[in-house]
Amino acid sequence: MKISSFVVKDPPQNHYNHAHQVPLVAASSFVFDTIEQGINIFDGVEKGHIYGRFGNPTVDAAADKIAALENHGLDGEAFGLFCASGMAAISTVLAGLCQSGDIILTQGDLYGGSSALIDSLTARGVRRITADLRDTEKLEDILSENPSLNTVYVETPSNPTLRCTDLVLLANLTHHYGARLVVDNTFATPIGQQPLKHGADVVVHSTTKYLNGHGTGVAGAIVTRDKKLMEEVFVPIHRLHGGTGNAWDAWLVLNGLKTLALRMERHSSNAERVAEFLMLHPRVAAVNYPGLPGHPDCSTIGKQMILHGGMLSFELVGGLPCAKSFMNRLTFCTLTPTLGDVDTLVLHPSTMSHRSLDPETRLANGITDGLIRLSIGIEHVEDIISDLKQALN
Ligand SMILES: *Cc1c(COP(=O)(O)O)cnc(C)c1O
């Protein structure tokens, strides 16, 4: 058999050379056996790959698997797109949904990049309205007063304060006013929460975080059950803007997905223990974790979160000087501006991830100088707690 012929014809599920794992296909283009076959593939009559920017067996396998996870337990199909980064996924979705004159409704405590991206759309005539998306009355007012509001964009749990928005309520309101709901599910992952089940139209991911899980690559994904929206809106933008993810990153994500459920269970149970430890510590003024009984959004959390996840933040007594000395004393936990790795990671939102927000907006969203964000890893929980304990004392 010609090597080229089976590269073109066999989807990765059929395993080239009967490989047990999805192979990493490093190819910028794919070979047609005949001109007729080439035309059929271009026409979409026959399945096959054409050119790396349009798709690749490894990349498509990752997209399909993420879509299947987000769609788990639901009737009907979901469609996935694997992107070069979380931001490539988000920018493709927003470029597809929002044209000049449209309005995006979103929250103040968004991932910094997403917030900056939405703000940058002003130059293209897309307006942003910012509100607490948990405030149903306010939402209803905003939606009813703004007929050109066509996109609601939400992160739940939010970063870094872990506030949680009721997705069913938000989806119902959004749809009642003819808009679409986009959910960034990076924090919860499909193991912890399935936004499509609660009515979301589009789910986006930074797979850089939990889905890869090991801090080895940057990538993202888009999932929707709306075939037309995927095929006619997102796919053309994705291809034309060049936002396709590469095979190596897709392969790393496929590897990570094999242990995602196991990791999320451990991230969650470890975070639960760490949150309980911090709650009782005299130097800690407050702990934000979806798994704590006193969480202000606990009824929402009970309805939509399967696992509480590995993200938490806490308010240290003593503000910035104490936050700095705490972080410098850590020896086991790592100071780094990412999340979702197997290792426990620490970040100081007000000087790092949320530094570009003006101080007033920061404070309004609970991001004080004493706030510290932890991405709890899957290590032995006693190792994490003893490091936190010695750094707090
Ligand atoms: C990291 C992150 C992003 C951006 O993803 P990249 O892969 O860095 O482009 C978007 N949303 C959330 C919630 C994130 O944590």
Tab-separated table of C-alpha atoms and ligand atoms in Angstrom:
chain	number	residue	atom	x	y	z
A	1	MET	CA	0.000	0.000	0.000
A	2	LYS	CA	1.204	3.463	-0.800
A	3	ILE	CA	1.845	5.401	2.428
A	4	SER	CA	0.029	8.393	0.994
A	5	SER	CA	-3.117	6.474	0.213
A	6	PHE	CA	-3.806	5.382	3.744
A	7	VAL	CA	-2.939	8.773	5.167
A	8	VAL	CA	-5.704	10.267	3.081
A	9	LYS	CA	-8.371	7.612	3.421
A	10	ASP	CA	-8.254	6.384	6.992
A	11	PRO	CA	-9.591	8.587	9.731
A	12	PRO	CA	-7.377	8.362	12.830
A	13	GLN	CA	-9.951	6.256	14.635
A	14	ASN	CA	-8.977	3.464	12.245
A	15	HIS	CA	-5.393	3.794	13.455
A	16	TYR	CA	-2.769	3.949	10.764
A	17	ASN	CA	-0.617	0.869	10.951
A	18	HIS	CA	-3.030	-0.347	13.627
A	19	ALA	CA	-1.404	1.982	16.158
A	20	HIS	CA	-3.130	1.743	19.527
A	21	GLN	CA	-2.946	5.519	20.021
A	22	VAL	CA	-4.062	8.294	17.664
A	23	PRO	CA	-0.930	8.993	15.623
A	24	LEU	CA	0.643	12.426	15.487
A	25	VAL	CA	0.267	13.342	11.823
A	26	ALA	CA	2.846	15.994	10.960
A	27	ALA	CA	1.745	16.950	7.457
A	28	SER	CA	0.856	20.266	5.884
A	29	SER	CA	-1.113	18.659	3.061
A	30	PHE	CA	-2.739	15.381	2.106
A	31	VAL	CA	-2.476	13.345	-1.054
A	32	PHE	CA	-5.325	12.502	-3.440
A	33	ASP	CA	-5.229	9.176	-5.263
A	34	THR	CA	-6.943	10.668	-8.308
A	35	ILE	CA	-8.124	14.062	-9.479
A	36	GLU	CA	-11.720	12.810	-9.113
A	37	GLN	CA	-11.115	11.966	-5.468
A	38	GLY	CA	-9.526	15.386	-4.920
A	39	ILE	CA	-12.585	17.097	-6.405
A	40	ASN	CA	-14.936	14.975	-4.282
A	41	ILE	CA	-13.069	15.865	-1.116
A	42	PHE	CA	-13.058	19.551	-2.022
A	43	ASP	CA	-16.808	19.288	-2.740
A	44	GLY	CA	-17.381	17.597	0.594
A	45	VAL	CA	-18.929	14.547	-1.117
A	46	GLU	CA	-16.123	12.339	0.159
A	47	LYS	CA	-14.500	12.632	3.583
A	48	GLY	CA	-10.811	13.427	3.588
A	49	HIS	CA	-8.164	15.920	4.453
A	50	ILE	CA	-6.873	18.568	2.091
A	51	TYR	CA	-4.534	21.043	3.714
A	52	GLY	CA	-3.305	21.405	7.300
A	53	ARG	CA	-5.000	24.732	7.941
A	54	PHE	CA	-8.372	23.125	7.077
A	55	GLY	CA	-7.858	20.153	9.375
A	56	ASN	CA	-5.619	17.237	10.151
A	57	PRO	CA	-6.397	13.725	11.445
A	58	THR	CA	-4.793	14.354	14.853
A	59	VAL	CA	-6.298	17.827	15.208
A	60	ASP	CA	-9.770	16.612	14.206
A	61	ALA	CA	-9.538	13.684	16.626
A	62	ALA	CA	-8.910	16.140	19.486
A	63	ALA	CA	-11.814	18.367	18.369
A	64	ASP	CA	-14.173	15.385	18.104
A	65	LYS	CA	-13.205	14.088	21.522
A	66	ILE	CA	-13.719	17.444	23.248
A	67	ALA	CA	-17.096	17.798	21.483
A	68	ALA	CA	-18.079	14.290	22.613
A	69	LEU	CA	-17.162	15.126	26.224
A	70	GLU	CA	-19.148	18.365	26.221
A	71	ASN	CA	-22.098	16.555	24.600
A	72	HIS	CA	-21.952	13.483	26.826
A	73	GLY	CA	-25.379	12.155	27.746
A	74	LEU	CA	-27.218	14.479	25.348
A	75	ASP	CA	-29.194	13.375	22.316
A	76	GLY	CA	-27.928	14.522	18.949
A	77	GLU	CA	-24.526	15.586	17.771
A	78	ALA	CA	-22.035	18.253	18.821
A	79	PHE	CA	-19.341	19.693	16.585
A	80	GLY	CA	-15.835	20.641	17.688
A	81	LEU	CA	-13.063	22.807	16.300
A	82	PHE	CA	-9.500	22.656	17.596
A	83	CYS	CA	-7.795	26.056	17.730
A	84	ALA	CA	-4.293	27.455	18.121
A	85	SER	CA	-5.137	28.841	21.589
A	86	GLY	CA	-8.055	29.601	23.852
A	87	MET	CA	-7.950	33.136	22.486
A	88	ALA	CA	-8.098	31.829	18.883
A	89	ALA	CA	-11.250	29.912	19.848
A	90	ILE	CA	-12.836	32.931	21.546
A	91	SER	CA	-11.904	35.383	18.776
A	92	THR	CA	-13.287	33.030	16.101
A	93	VAL	CA	-16.579	32.721	17.980
A	94	LEU	CA	-16.929	36.465	18.587
A	95	ALA	CA	-15.927	37.353	15.022
A	96	GLY	CA	-18.627	34.945	13.860
A	97	LEU	CA	-21.396	36.118	16.165
A	98	CYS	CA	-20.879	39.869	16.470
A	99	GLN	CA	-21.021	42.329	13.606
A	100	SER	CA	-20.935	46.111	13.676
A	101	GLY	CA	-23.981	47.403	15.603
A	102	ASP	CA	-24.282	44.284	17.773
A	103	ILE	CA	-23.921	44.271	21.549
A	104	ILE	CA	-22.164	41.690	23.762
A	105	LEU	CA	-23.327	41.325	27.339
A	106	THR	CA	-20.668	39.985	29.683
A	107	GLN	CA	-19.366	40.106	33.247
A	108	GLY	CA	-16.585	42.261	34.741
A	109	ASP	CA	-14.580	39.362	36.175
A	110	LEU	CA	-13.577	37.776	32.864
A	111	TYR	CA	-10.254	36.242	31.849
A	112	GLY	CA	-8.028	39.252	31.082
A	113	GLY	CA	-7.455	38.342	27.421
A	114	SER	CA	-11.151	37.773	26.757
A	115	SER	CA	-11.995	41.068	28.395
A	116	ALA	CA	-9.398	42.944	26.322
A	117	LEU	CA	-10.599	41.213	23.150
A	118	ILE	CA	-14.234	42.209	23.771
A	119	ASP	CA	-13.113	45.788	24.493
A	120	SER	CA	-11.094	45.839	21.261
A	121	LEU	CA	-14.249	45.023	19.272
A	122	THR	CA	-15.451	48.576	19.971
A	123	ALA	CA	-13.199	49.659	17.098
A	124	ARG	CA	-15.313	47.396	14.852
A	125	GLY	CA	-18.588	48.816	16.101
A	126	VAL	CA	-19.414	46.078	18.615
A	127	ARG	CA	-20.465	47.460	21.998
A	128	ARG	CA	-19.873	45.813	25.361
A	129	ILE	CA	-22.290	45.916	28.272
A	130	THR	CA	-20.855	44.694	31.560
A	131	ALA	CA	-23.078	43.429	34.374
A	132	ASP	CA	-23.227	40.887	37.135
A	133	LEU	CA	-24.806	38.034	35.164
A	134	ARG	CA	-26.181	36.568	38.403
A	135	ASP	CA	-28.511	39.561	38.759
A	136	THR	CA	-31.582	38.301	36.861
A	137	GLU	CA	-33.620	41.490	37.162
A	138	LYS	CA	-30.796	43.620	35.815
A	139	LEU	CA	-30.252	41.149	32.979
A	140	GLU	CA	-33.883	41.244	31.997
A	141	ASP	CA	-33.726	45.059	31.881
A	142	ILE	CA	-30.586	45.069	29.766
A	143	LEU	CA	-31.853	42.427	27.344
A	144	SER	CA	-35.255	44.043	26.897
A	145	GLU	CA	-33.796	47.523	26.385
A	146	ASN	CA	-31.168	46.454	23.822
A	147	PRO	CA	-32.637	44.619	20.826
A	148	SER	CA	-29.227	44.507	19.123
A	149	LEU	CA	-27.765	42.573	22.035
A	150	ASN	CA	-27.155	39.231	20.307
A	151	THR	CA	-24.409	37.583	22.387
A	152	VAL	CA	-24.118	36.808	26.087
A	153	TYR	CA	-20.625	35.711	27.095
A	154	VAL	CA	-20.076	34.085	30.496
A	155	GLU	CA	-17.358	32.414	32.572
A	156	THR	CA	-18.575	30.284	35.446
A	157	PRO	CA	-16.867	29.777	37.857
A	158	SER	CA	-15.296	33.173	37.294
A	159	ASN	CA	-11.643	34.074	37.532
A	160	PRO	CA	-10.304	34.647	40.176
A	161	THR	CA	-13.250	34.989	42.563
A	162	LEU	CA	-15.062	31.753	41.645
A	163	ARG	CA	-18.481	33.361	41.385
A	164	CYS	CA	-20.997	31.076	39.694
A	165	THR	CA	-23.763	32.043	37.284
A	166	ASP	CA	-26.925	29.990	36.845
A	167	LEU	CA	-26.589	28.715	33.272
A	168	VAL	CA	-30.192	27.492	32.864
A	169	LEU	CA	-31.570	30.857	33.939
A	170	LEU	CA	-29.094	32.748	31.789
A	171	ALA	CA	-29.726	30.543	28.732
A	172	ASN	CA	-33.502	30.904	29.067
A	173	LEU	CA	-33.336	34.678	29.348
A	174	THR	CA	-30.774	34.954	26.540
A	175	HIS	CA	-32.890	32.841	24.193
A	176	HIS	CA	-36.104	34.629	25.151
A	177	TYR	CA	-34.535	37.809	23.762
A	178	GLY	CA	-33.177	36.093	20.656
A	179	ALA	CA	-29.498	36.151	21.631
A	180	ARG	CA	-26.907	33.382	21.878
A	181	LEU	CA	-25.129	32.182	24.997
A	182	VAL	CA	-21.374	31.489	24.866
A	183	VAL	CA	-19.779	29.790	27.883
A	184	ASP	CA	-16.048	29.590	28.599
A	185	ASN	CA	-15.847	26.189	30.327
A	186	THR	CA	-12.075	26.236	30.914
A	187	PHE	CA	-12.297	26.268	34.722
A	188	ALA	CA	-14.887	23.528	35.205
A	189	THR	CA	-14.058	21.294	32.180
A	190	PRO	CA	-16.797	19.010	30.789
A	191	ILE	CA	-16.117	16.649	33.691
A	192	GLY	CA	-17.173	19.323	36.173
A	193	GLN	CA	-19.972	21.028	34.230
A	194	GLN	CA	-21.692	20.629	30.873
A	195	PRO	CA	-22.950	24.018	29.657
A	196	LEU	CA	-24.594	22.537	26.522
A	197	LYS	CA	-26.874	20.516	28.797
A	198	HIS	CA	-27.933	23.734	30.527
A	199	GLY	CA	-28.744	25.541	27.281
A	200	ALA	CA	-25.476	27.123	26.119
A	201	ASP	CA	-25.215	27.582	22.357
A	202	VAL	CA	-21.425	27.595	22.193
A	203	VAL	CA	-18.724	26.365	24.573
A	204	VAL	CA	-15.132	27.587	24.339
A	205	HIS	CA	-12.015	26.203	25.998
A	206	SER	CA	-8.449	27.066	26.648
A	207	THR	CA	-7.189	23.481	26.407
A	208	THR	CA	-3.875	24.921	27.602
A	209	LYS	CA	-5.288	24.377	31.099
A	210	TYR	CA	-7.034	21.224	32.381
A	211	LEU	CA	-7.656	19.442	29.067
A	212	ASN	CA	-3.932	19.273	28.325
A	213	GLY	CA	-3.377	19.195	32.053
A	214	HIS	CA	0.392	19.039	32.120
A	215	GLY	CA	1.428	22.548	31.137
A	216	THR	CA	2.988	21.378	27.866
A	217	GLY	CA	1.108	23.271	25.168
A	218	VAL	CA	-1.143	26.176	24.234
A	219	ALA	CA	-4.392	25.424	22.361
A	220	GLY	CA	-8.149	25.916	22.460
A	221	ALA	CA	-11.455	24.540	21.259
A	222	ILE	CA	-14.966	25.517	20.176
A	223	VAL	CA	-17.971	23.216	20.606
A	224	THR	CA	-21.549	23.723	19.456
A	225	ARG	CA	-24.572	21.561	18.668
A	226	ASP	CA	-25.599	24.011	15.935
A	227	LYS	CA	-24.262	22.430	12.758
A	228	LYS	CA	-25.075	25.396	10.566
A	229	LEU	CA	-23.357	27.823	12.935
A	230	MET	CA	-20.274	25.618	13.004
A	231	GLU	CA	-20.076	24.893	9.276
A	232	GLU	CA	-21.187	28.209	7.852
A	233	VAL	CA	-19.876	30.679	10.425
A	234	PHE	CA	-17.071	29.346	12.630
A	235	VAL	CA	-15.258	27.036	10.184
A	236	PRO	CA	-14.750	29.658	7.433
A	237	ILE	CA	-13.440	32.240	9.941
A	238	HIS	CA	-11.241	29.632	11.611
A	239	ARG	CA	-9.688	28.773	8.253
A	240	LEU	CA	-9.394	32.295	6.904
A	241	HIS	CA	-8.024	33.775	10.112
A	242	GLY	CA	-5.580	30.885	10.367
A	243	GLY	CA	-6.598	29.892	13.878
A	244	THR	CA	-6.136	26.131	13.459
A	245	GLY	CA	-4.315	24.291	16.208
A	246	ASN	CA	-1.305	22.160	15.341
A	247	ALA	CA	-1.017	18.387	15.449
A	248	TRP	CA	1.530	18.280	18.252
A	249	ASP	CA	-0.683	20.302	20.604
A	250	ALA	CA	-3.706	18.243	19.593
A	251	TRP	CA	-1.785	15.069	20.347
A	252	LEU	CA	-0.818	16.388	23.788
A	253	VAL	CA	-4.462	17.241	24.474
A	254	LEU	CA	-5.585	13.771	23.344
A	255	ASN	CA	-3.085	12.339	25.794
A	256	GLY	CA	-4.305	14.635	28.560
A	257	LEU	CA	-7.975	13.791	27.927
A	258	LYS	CA	-7.340	10.156	28.797
A	259	THR	CA	-6.812	11.105	32.434
A	260	LEU	CA	-9.062	14.181	32.590
A	261	ALA	CA	-11.820	12.563	34.670
A	262	LEU	CA	-9.336	11.039	37.110
A	263	ARG	CA	-7.408	14.289	37.423
A	264	MET	CA	-10.531	16.389	37.939
A	265	GLU	CA	-11.679	14.151	40.774
A	266	ARG	CA	-8.321	14.556	42.482
A	267	HIS	CA	-8.082	18.303	41.746
A	268	SER	CA	-11.531	18.653	43.332
A	269	SER	CA	-10.971	16.535	46.408
A	270	ASN	CA	-7.590	18.204	47.045
A	271	ALA	CA	-9.071	21.686	46.574
A	272	GLU	CA	-11.896	20.830	48.968
A	273	ARG	CA	-9.368	19.894	51.666
A	274	VAL	CA	-7.196	22.964	51.026
A	275	ALA	CA	-10.265	25.250	51.150
A	276	GLU	CA	-11.260	23.752	54.521
A	277	PHE	CA	-7.717	24.227	55.838
A	278	LEU	CA	-7.599	27.871	54.703
A	279	MET	CA	-11.052	28.615	56.143
A	280	LEU	CA	-9.806	27.790	59.627
A	281	HIS	CA	-6.508	29.697	59.331
A	282	PRO	CA	-6.351	32.933	61.359
A	283	ARG	CA	-4.399	34.755	58.621
A	284	VAL	CA	-7.059	34.037	56.013
A	285	ALA	CA	-9.999	36.453	55.877
A	286	ALA	CA	-12.076	34.674	53.215
A	287	VAL	CA	-11.957	31.664	50.898
A	288	ASN	CA	-13.672	31.493	47.497
A	289	TYR	CA	-14.331	27.894	46.510
A	290	PRO	CA	-17.478	26.455	44.877
A	291	GLY	CA	-17.321	23.438	47.186
A	292	LEU	CA	-17.624	25.396	50.444
A	293	PRO	CA	-21.102	25.292	52.003
A	294	GLY	CA	-21.092	29.069	52.581
A	295	HIS	CA	-20.483	29.983	48.909
A	296	PRO	CA	-22.896	32.790	47.942
A	297	ASP	CA	-23.934	30.906	44.770
A	298	CYS	CA	-24.264	27.481	46.367
A	299	SER	CA	-27.765	26.782	45.032
A	300	THR	CA	-26.549	27.439	41.465
A	301	ILE	CA	-23.477	25.298	42.077
A	302	GLY	CA	-25.620	22.433	43.368
A	303	LYS	CA	-27.732	22.535	40.210
A	304	GLN	CA	-25.008	22.644	37.564
A	305	MET	CA	-21.611	21.535	38.860
A	306	ILE	CA	-20.803	17.840	38.950
A	307	LEU	CA	-17.412	18.513	40.549
A	308	HIS	CA	-16.291	21.708	42.283
A	309	GLY	CA	-12.952	21.775	40.483
A	310	GLY	CA	-9.406	22.636	41.457
A	311	MET	CA	-9.535	26.444	41.433
A	312	LEU	CA	-9.842	28.553	44.555
A	313	SER	CA	-8.810	31.958	45.791
A	314	PHE	CA	-8.406	33.396	49.263
A	315	GLU	CA	-7.983	36.730	50.928
A	316	LEU	CA	-4.896	37.054	53.074
A	317	VAL	CA	-4.981	39.376	56.083
A	318	GLY	CA	-2.411	42.178	55.639
A	319	GLY	CA	-2.798	43.028	51.935
A	320	LEU	CA	0.041	43.269	49.442
A	321	PRO	CA	3.089	42.973	51.762
A	322	CYS	CA	1.712	39.820	53.363
A	323	ALA	CA	0.659	38.388	49.991
A	324	LYS	CA	4.187	38.932	48.664
A	325	SER	CA	5.943	37.366	51.620
A	326	PHE	CA	3.509	34.406	51.556
A	327	MET	CA	4.233	33.715	47.886
A	328	ASN	CA	7.989	34.067	48.265
A	329	ARG	CA	8.002	31.545	51.108
A	330	LEU	CA	6.292	28.767	49.151
A	331	THR	CA	8.637	25.909	48.276
A	332	PHE	CA	6.322	23.145	47.012
A	333	CYS	CA	3.711	25.217	45.179
A	334	THR	CA	4.860	27.053	42.044
A	335	LEU	CA	4.419	30.755	41.328
A	336	THR	CA	3.295	30.870	37.705
A	337	PRO	CA	0.527	32.584	35.714
A	338	THR	CA	-1.375	29.578	34.397
A	339	LEU	CA	-3.769	27.001	35.830
A	340	GLY	CA	-5.051	23.472	35.433
A	341	ASP	CA	-1.743	21.614	35.662
A	342	VAL	CA	-1.087	18.502	37.712
A	343	ASP	CA	1.144	20.698	39.926
A	344	THR	CA	-0.215	23.245	42.402
A	345	LEU	CA	0.178	26.752	40.954
A	346	VAL	CA	-0.082	30.118	42.654
A	347	LEU	CA	-0.915	33.496	41.140
A	348	HIS	CA	-1.422	37.005	42.463
A	349	PRO	CA	-4.330	38.375	40.365
A	350	SER	CA	-3.999	42.095	41.175
A	351	THR	CA	-0.360	42.293	40.014
A	352	MET	CA	-0.523	39.598	37.314
A	353	SER	CA	-3.609	38.301	35.471
A	354	HIS	CA	-5.846	41.265	36.305
A	355	ARG	CA	-3.258	44.049	36.344
A	356	SER	CA	-4.711	45.778	33.278
A	357	LEU	CA	-8.077	46.373	34.998
A	358	ASP	CA	-8.388	49.773	36.617
A	359	PRO	CA	-8.221	49.508	40.446
A	360	GLU	CA	-11.908	50.400	40.860
A	361	THR	CA	-13.100	47.598	38.569
A	362	ARG	CA	-10.691	45.245	40.309
A	363	LEU	CA	-12.115	46.053	43.713
A	364	ALA	CA	-15.704	45.935	42.455
A	365	ASN	CA	-14.966	42.378	41.351
A	366	GLY	CA	-13.390	41.333	44.628
A	367	ILE	CA	-9.797	41.414	43.352
A	368	THR	CA	-7.986	42.959	46.296
A	369	ASP	CA	-4.207	43.139	46.821
A	370	GLY	CA	-4.495	40.393	49.422
A	371	LEU	CA	-6.260	37.981	47.058
A	372	ILE	CA	-4.288	34.898	46.044
A	373	ARG	CA	-5.404	32.368	43.437
A	374	LEU	CA	-4.504	28.708	43.744
A	375	SER	CA	-4.785	26.071	41.045
A	376	ILE	CA	-4.688	22.980	43.196
A	377	GLY	CA	-2.750	20.091	41.663
A	378	ILE	CA	-3.068	16.348	42.051
A	379	GLU	CA	-0.164	15.877	44.478
A	380	HIS	CA	-0.634	14.377	47.928
A	381	VAL	CA	-2.868	16.920	49.644
A	382	GLU	CA	-0.732	16.938	52.806
A	383	ASP	CA	2.249	18.187	50.755
A	384	ILE	CA	0.179	21.109	49.487
A	385	ILE	CA	-1.266	21.969	52.892
A	386	SER	CA	2.059	21.776	54.725
A	387	ASP	CA	3.657	24.174	52.214
A	388	LEU	CA	0.753	26.623	52.579
A	389	LYS	CA	0.943	26.258	56.355
A	390	GLN	CA	4.657	27.063	56.615
A	391	ALA	CA	4.305	30.012	54.201
A	392	LEU	CA	1.371	31.435	56.193
A	393	ASN	CA	3.131	31.236	59.562
B	1	LIG	C1	-6.172	30.855	29.752
B	1	LIG	C2	-7.591	31.197	29.535
B	1	LIG	C3	-8.036	31.692	28.303
B	1	LIG	C4	-7.097	31.970	27.144
B	1	LIG	O1	-6.551	30.796	26.658
B	1	LIG	P1	-5.121	30.715	25.909
B	1	LIG	O2	-4.989	29.249	25.653
B	1	LIG	O3	-4.098	31.280	26.832
B	1	LIG	O4	-5.239	31.521	24.671
B	1	LIG	C5	-9.382	31.957	28.152
B	1	LIG	N1	-10.253	31.761	29.173
B	1	LIG	C6	-9.866	31.298	30.373
B	1	LIG	C7	-10.862	31.100	31.453
B	1	LIG	C8	-8.524	30.999	30.603
B	1	LIG	O5	-8.140	30.561	31.792
